[in-house]
Amino acid sequence: MEIEEAIKRAKTNDQKAFNYLLDQFWDDVYGFQLKRTQNENDAEDITIQTFSKAFDKIETFDTNYTFKTWLITISKNIHIDLLRKEKNSISQIISKNDKDAFQVPDESPSPEDKLITKQHLAKLLRDIKKLKPHYQEVINLRYFQELSYKEISKKLDEPMNNVKVKLLRAKKLLAEIIRKK
């Protein structure tokens, strides 16, 4: 399959075309993010987000550009957005005297916050149980046991690209379940 053909087929929601594009460009996007983040988990997460966003918006891809460049641009923008969120979440107040250069407010959760979090987690777990067992398993391994893609691949005895695609599908299905509520 040629890349141009895969893009055309992906625009018609052809799953094999999505898999082909993921296989062809995963290493490029992941390598780009690994250099930027210097962290394997962050690079993997951003790469997954990149493909998810690209596949959701595949119909907007302009064939006058190269697909790889489009993916890298999406990836770079996701990383920049994450950095902005990180920067904004840490409030720093620089004092005029050197004694207290930074003041960081206490952001530990209140008892009410903890209760709300438990309720949200319970709802999320109920929604996860609505997925097929193999999707439940891959979400559990990645987000609750915090295993890397490589570790999940070994545990499930499946190729890493299958794990990545399965996780991508599981997240999309879970998002649909949550949106329907």
PDB file of C-alpha atoms in Angstrom:
ATOM      1  CA  MET A   1       0.000   0.000   0.000  1.00  0.00           C
ATOM      2  CA  GLU A   2       1.295   3.444  -0.915  1.00  0.00           C
ATOM      3  CA  ILE A   3       1.057   6.335   1.553  1.00  0.00           C
ATOM      4  CA  GLU A   4      -1.200   8.377  -0.754  1.00  0.00           C
ATOM      5  CA  GLU A   5      -3.553   5.414  -1.139  1.00  0.00           C
ATOM      6  CA  ALA A   6      -3.534   4.817   2.631  1.00  0.00           C
ATOM      7  CA  ILE A   7      -4.461   8.461   3.246  1.00  0.00           C
ATOM      8  CA  LYS A   8      -7.361   8.230   0.768  1.00  0.00           C
ATOM      9  CA  ARG A   9      -8.565   5.018   2.384  1.00  0.00           C
ATOM     10  CA  ALA A  10      -8.139   6.462   5.882  1.00  0.00           C
ATOM     11  CA  LYS A  11     -10.381   9.359   4.848  1.00  0.00           C
ATOM     12  CA  THR A  12     -13.080   6.713   4.228  1.00  0.00           C
ATOM     13  CA  ASN A  13     -12.478   5.325   7.738  1.00  0.00           C
ATOM     14  CA  ASP A  14     -10.558   2.218   6.566  1.00  0.00           C
ATOM     15  CA  GLN A  15      -9.005   0.661   9.700  1.00  0.00           C
ATOM     16  CA  LYS A  16      -6.226  -1.101   7.764  1.00  0.00           C
ATOM     17  CA  ALA A  17      -5.173   2.236   6.319  1.00  0.00           C
ATOM     18  CA  PHE A  18      -5.000   3.753   9.817  1.00  0.00           C
ATOM     19  CA  ASN A  19      -2.847   0.823  10.974  1.00  0.00           C
ATOM     20  CA  TYR A  20      -0.593   1.203   7.939  1.00  0.00           C
ATOM     21  CA  LEU A  21      -0.109   4.939   8.581  1.00  0.00           C
ATOM     22  CA  LEU A  22       0.531   4.305  12.268  1.00  0.00           C
ATOM     23  CA  ASP A  23       3.172   1.672  11.415  1.00  0.00           C
ATOM     24  CA  GLN A  24       4.806   3.903   8.801  1.00  0.00           C
ATOM     25  CA  PHE A  25       5.099   7.054  10.891  1.00  0.00           C
ATOM     26  CA  TRP A  26       5.126   5.957  14.554  1.00  0.00           C
ATOM     27  CA  ASP A  27       8.931   5.923  14.821  1.00  0.00           C
ATOM     28  CA  ASP A  28       9.234   9.363  13.200  1.00  0.00           C
ATOM     29  CA  VAL A  29       6.789  11.049  15.574  1.00  0.00           C
ATOM     30  CA  TYR A  30       7.985   9.120  18.633  1.00  0.00           C
ATOM     31  CA  GLY A  31      11.647   9.907  17.857  1.00  0.00           C
ATOM     32  CA  PHE A  32      10.819  13.585  17.367  1.00  0.00           C
ATOM     33  CA  GLN A  33       9.045  13.728  20.741  1.00  0.00           C
ATOM     34  CA  LEU A  34      11.706  11.702  22.536  1.00  0.00           C
ATOM     35  CA  LYS A  35      14.293  14.303  21.527  1.00  0.00           C
ATOM     36  CA  ARG A  36      12.015  17.109  22.743  1.00  0.00           C
ATOM     37  CA  THR A  37      10.797  15.591  26.016  1.00  0.00           C
ATOM     38  CA  GLN A  38      13.763  13.366  26.985  1.00  0.00           C
ATOM     39  CA  ASN A  39      11.149  11.060  28.557  1.00  0.00           C
ATOM     40  CA  GLU A  40       9.886   7.797  27.013  1.00  0.00           C
ATOM     41  CA  ASN A  41       6.447   7.860  28.670  1.00  0.00           C
ATOM     42  CA  ASP A  42       5.778  11.489  27.729  1.00  0.00           C
ATOM     43  CA  ALA A  43       6.973  10.831  24.170  1.00  0.00           C
ATOM     44  CA  GLU A  44       4.662   7.787  23.895  1.00  0.00           C
ATOM     45  CA  ASP A  45       1.674   9.674  25.292  1.00  0.00           C
ATOM     46  CA  ILE A  46       2.188  12.654  22.982  1.00  0.00           C
ATOM     47  CA  THR A  47       2.684  10.321  20.013  1.00  0.00           C
ATOM     48  CA  ILE A  48      -0.593   8.510  20.785  1.00  0.00           C
ATOM     49  CA  GLN A  49      -2.361  11.874  21.109  1.00  0.00           C
ATOM     50  CA  THR A  50      -0.826  12.948  17.803  1.00  0.00           C
ATOM     51  CA  PHE A  51      -2.163   9.950  15.901  1.00  0.00           C
ATOM     52  CA  SER A  52      -5.526  10.179  17.625  1.00  0.00           C
ATOM     53  CA  LYS A  53      -5.884  13.835  16.654  1.00  0.00           C
ATOM     54  CA  ALA A  54      -4.550  13.232  13.130  1.00  0.00           C
ATOM     55  CA  PHE A  55      -6.913  10.320  12.523  1.00  0.00           C
ATOM     56  CA  ASP A  56      -9.863  12.320  13.871  1.00  0.00           C
ATOM     57  CA  LYS A  57      -9.000  15.174  11.488  1.00  0.00           C
ATOM     58  CA  ILE A  58      -7.680  13.112   8.542  1.00  0.00           C
ATOM     59  CA  GLU A  59     -10.244  14.639   6.181  1.00  0.00           C
ATOM     60  CA  THR A  60      -8.589  18.057   6.676  1.00  0.00           C
ATOM     61  CA  PHE A  61      -5.186  16.802   5.485  1.00  0.00           C
ATOM     62  CA  ASP A  62      -3.999  18.770   2.436  1.00  0.00           C
ATOM     63  CA  THR A  63      -2.204  16.492  -0.036  1.00  0.00           C
ATOM     64  CA  ASN A  64      -0.022  19.433  -1.146  1.00  0.00           C
ATOM     65  CA  TYR A  65       1.994  18.776   2.031  1.00  0.00           C
ATOM     66  CA  THR A  66       3.752  15.642   3.203  1.00  0.00           C
ATOM     67  CA  PHE A  67       1.905  13.511   5.721  1.00  0.00           C
ATOM     68  CA  LYS A  68       4.972  13.187   7.952  1.00  0.00           C
ATOM     69  CA  THR A  69       5.330  16.978   8.192  1.00  0.00           C
ATOM     70  CA  TRP A  70       1.643  17.276   9.057  1.00  0.00           C
ATOM     71  CA  LEU A  71       2.010  14.683  11.841  1.00  0.00           C
ATOM     72  CA  ILE A  72       5.148  16.337  13.247  1.00  0.00           C
ATOM     73  CA  THR A  73       3.365  19.705  13.282  1.00  0.00           C
ATOM     74  CA  ILE A  74       0.418  18.229  15.181  1.00  0.00           C
ATOM     75  CA  SER A  75       2.844  16.550  17.578  1.00  0.00           C
ATOM     76  CA  LYS A  76       4.792  19.763  18.150  1.00  0.00           C
ATOM     77  CA  ASN A  77       1.576  21.696  18.858  1.00  0.00           C
ATOM     78  CA  ILE A  78       0.369  19.092  21.347  1.00  0.00           C
ATOM     79  CA  HIS A  79       3.705  19.288  23.161  1.00  0.00           C
ATOM     80  CA  ILE A  80       3.594  23.097  23.228  1.00  0.00           C
ATOM     81  CA  ASP A  81       0.043  23.000  24.627  1.00  0.00           C
ATOM     82  CA  LEU A  82       1.142  20.585  27.356  1.00  0.00           C
ATOM     83  CA  LEU A  83       4.082  22.823  28.264  1.00  0.00           C
ATOM     84  CA  ARG A  84       1.779  25.849  28.475  1.00  0.00           C
ATOM     85  CA  LYS A  85      -0.625  23.983  30.752  1.00  0.00           C
ATOM     86  CA  GLU A  86       2.290  22.877  32.933  1.00  0.00           C
ATOM     87  CA  LYS A  87       3.659  26.404  33.128  1.00  0.00           C
ATOM     88  CA  ASN A  88       0.270  27.870  34.031  1.00  0.00           C
ATOM     89  CA  SER A  89      -0.391  25.273  36.716  1.00  0.00           C
ATOM     90  CA  ILE A  90       2.659  26.333  38.719  1.00  0.00           C
ATOM     91  CA  SER A  91       2.040  29.768  40.116  1.00  0.00           C
ATOM     92  CA  GLN A  92       5.221  31.570  40.943  1.00  0.00           C
ATOM     93  CA  ILE A  93       5.432  34.879  42.711  1.00  0.00           C
ATOM     94  CA  ILE A  94       8.884  36.357  42.620  1.00  0.00           C
ATOM     95  CA  SER A  95       9.584  38.493  45.646  1.00  0.00           C
ATOM     96  CA  LYS A  96      11.732  41.612  45.536  1.00  0.00           C
ATOM     97  CA  ASN A  97      14.079  40.360  48.227  1.00  0.00           C
ATOM     98  CA  ASP A  98      16.178  37.254  47.735  1.00  0.00           C
ATOM     99  CA  LYS A  99      14.943  35.497  50.889  1.00  0.00           C
ATOM    100  CA  ASP A 100      11.685  34.251  49.406  1.00  0.00           C
ATOM    101  CA  ALA A 101      12.261  33.959  45.698  1.00  0.00           C
ATOM    102  CA  PHE A 102       9.300  31.657  45.069  1.00  0.00           C
ATOM    103  CA  GLN A 103       6.003  31.073  46.777  1.00  0.00           C
ATOM    104  CA  VAL A 104       4.068  28.047  45.658  1.00  0.00           C
ATOM    105  CA  PRO A 105       0.519  27.738  47.018  1.00  0.00           C
ATOM    106  CA  ASP A 106      -0.592  24.500  48.669  1.00  0.00           C
ATOM    107  CA  GLU A 107      -2.544  22.615  46.032  1.00  0.00           C
ATOM    108  CA  SER A 108      -3.108  19.398  47.953  1.00  0.00           C
ATOM    109  CA  PRO A 109      -6.674  18.145  47.588  1.00  0.00           C
ATOM    110  CA  SER A 110      -9.240  18.993  50.237  1.00  0.00           C
ATOM    111  CA  PRO A 111     -11.429  16.226  51.724  1.00  0.00           C
ATOM    112  CA  GLU A 112     -14.211  17.329  49.347  1.00  0.00           C
ATOM    113  CA  ASP A 113     -11.842  17.058  46.368  1.00  0.00           C
ATOM    114  CA  LYS A 114     -10.835  13.549  47.433  1.00  0.00           C
ATOM    115  CA  LEU A 115     -14.487  12.469  47.673  1.00  0.00           C
ATOM    116  CA  ILE A 116     -15.283  13.922  44.239  1.00  0.00           C
ATOM    117  CA  THR A 117     -12.233  12.175  42.767  1.00  0.00           C
ATOM    118  CA  LYS A 118     -13.368   8.829  44.235  1.00  0.00           C
ATOM    119  CA  GLN A 119     -16.834   9.310  42.728  1.00  0.00           C
ATOM    120  CA  HIS A 120     -15.380  10.178  39.326  1.00  0.00           C
ATOM    121  CA  LEU A 121     -13.071   7.165  39.483  1.00  0.00           C
ATOM    122  CA  ALA A 122     -16.004   4.885  40.307  1.00  0.00           C
ATOM    123  CA  LYS A 123     -17.944   6.241  37.296  1.00  0.00           C
ATOM    124  CA  LEU A 124     -14.882   5.834  35.080  1.00  0.00           C
ATOM    125  CA  LEU A 125     -14.415   2.223  36.210  1.00  0.00           C
ATOM    126  CA  ARG A 126     -18.090   1.493  35.453  1.00  0.00           C
ATOM    127  CA  ASP A 127     -17.624   2.972  31.971  1.00  0.00           C
ATOM    128  CA  ILE A 128     -14.446   0.957  31.406  1.00  0.00           C
ATOM    129  CA  LYS A 129     -16.366  -2.235  32.268  1.00  0.00           C
ATOM    130  CA  LYS A 130     -18.667  -1.509  29.299  1.00  0.00           C
ATOM    131  CA  LEU A 131     -15.715  -2.065  26.940  1.00  0.00           C
ATOM    132  CA  LYS A 132     -14.760  -5.455  25.525  1.00  0.00           C
ATOM    133  CA  PRO A 133     -12.425  -7.408  27.861  1.00  0.00           C
ATOM    134  CA  HIS A 134      -9.298  -6.961  25.712  1.00  0.00           C
ATOM    135  CA  TYR A 135      -9.811  -3.158  25.714  1.00  0.00           C
ATOM    136  CA  GLN A 136     -10.405  -3.197  29.478  1.00  0.00           C
ATOM    137  CA  GLU A 137      -7.167  -5.111  29.943  1.00  0.00           C
ATOM    138  CA  VAL A 138      -5.010  -2.760  27.878  1.00  0.00           C
ATOM    139  CA  ILE A 139      -6.448   0.327  29.654  1.00  0.00           C
ATOM    140  CA  ASN A 140      -5.874  -1.311  33.025  1.00  0.00           C
ATOM    141  CA  LEU A 141      -2.269  -2.185  32.195  1.00  0.00           C
ATOM    142  CA  ARG A 142      -1.444   1.257  30.808  1.00  0.00           C
ATOM    143  CA  TYR A 143      -3.264   3.634  33.135  1.00  0.00           C
ATOM    144  CA  PHE A 144      -3.815   1.760  36.379  1.00  0.00           C
ATOM    145  CA  GLN A 145      -0.700  -0.430  36.475  1.00  0.00           C
ATOM    146  CA  GLU A 146       1.285   2.253  34.569  1.00  0.00           C
ATOM    147  CA  LEU A 147       3.147  -0.209  32.355  1.00  0.00           C
ATOM    148  CA  SER A 148       5.056   0.994  29.291  1.00  0.00           C
ATOM    149  CA  TYR A 149       3.987  -0.121  25.816  1.00  0.00           C
ATOM    150  CA  LYS A 150       6.944  -2.493  25.739  1.00  0.00           C
ATOM    151  CA  GLU A 151       5.907  -4.087  29.058  1.00  0.00           C
ATOM    152  CA  ILE A 152       2.290  -4.409  27.899  1.00  0.00           C
ATOM    153  CA  SER A 153       3.493  -5.968  24.645  1.00  0.00           C
ATOM    154  CA  LYS A 154       5.455  -8.607  26.570  1.00  0.00           C
ATOM    155  CA  LYS A 155       2.646  -9.258  29.046  1.00  0.00           C
ATOM    156  CA  LEU A 156       0.026  -9.734  26.306  1.00  0.00           C
ATOM    157  CA  ASP A 157       2.481 -11.435  23.951  1.00  0.00           C
ATOM    158  CA  GLU A 158       1.458  -9.103  21.131  1.00  0.00           C
ATOM    159  CA  PRO A 159       3.461  -6.789  18.865  1.00  0.00           C
ATOM    160  CA  MET A 160       3.879  -3.274  20.262  1.00  0.00           C
ATOM    161  CA  ASN A 161       2.010  -1.683  17.336  1.00  0.00           C
ATOM    162  CA  ASN A 162      -1.035  -3.864  18.112  1.00  0.00           C
ATOM    163  CA  VAL A 163      -0.915  -2.655  21.711  1.00  0.00           C
ATOM    164  CA  LYS A 164      -0.742   0.976  20.549  1.00  0.00           C
ATOM    165  CA  VAL A 165      -3.675   0.559  18.164  1.00  0.00           C
ATOM    166  CA  LYS A 166      -5.707  -1.337  20.768  1.00  0.00           C
ATOM    167  CA  LEU A 167      -5.102   1.408  23.327  1.00  0.00           C
ATOM    168  CA  LEU A 168      -6.016   4.092  20.793  1.00  0.00           C
ATOM    169  CA  ARG A 169      -9.280   2.282  19.945  1.00  0.00           C
ATOM    170  CA  ALA A 170     -10.049   1.648  23.620  1.00  0.00           C
ATOM    171  CA  LYS A 171      -9.631   5.346  24.438  1.00  0.00           C
ATOM    172  CA  LYS A 172     -11.882   6.365  21.548  1.00  0.00           C
ATOM    173  CA  LEU A 173     -14.581   3.858  22.540  1.00  0.00           C
ATOM    174  CA  LEU A 174     -14.366   4.954  26.171  1.00  0.00           C
ATOM    175  CA  ALA A 175     -14.684   8.596  25.130  1.00  0.00           C
ATOM    176  CA  GLU A 176     -17.824   7.726  23.137  1.00  0.00           C
ATOM    177  CA  ILE A 177     -19.328   5.923  26.150  1.00  0.00           C
ATOM    178  CA  ILE A 178     -18.606   8.912  28.381  1.00  0.00           C
ATOM    179  CA  ARG A 179     -19.990  11.410  25.832  1.00  0.00           C
ATOM    180  CA  LYS A 180     -23.268   9.473  25.547  1.00  0.00           C
ATOM    181  CA  LYS A 181     -23.989   9.956  29.242  1.00  0.00           C
TER     182      LYS A 181
END
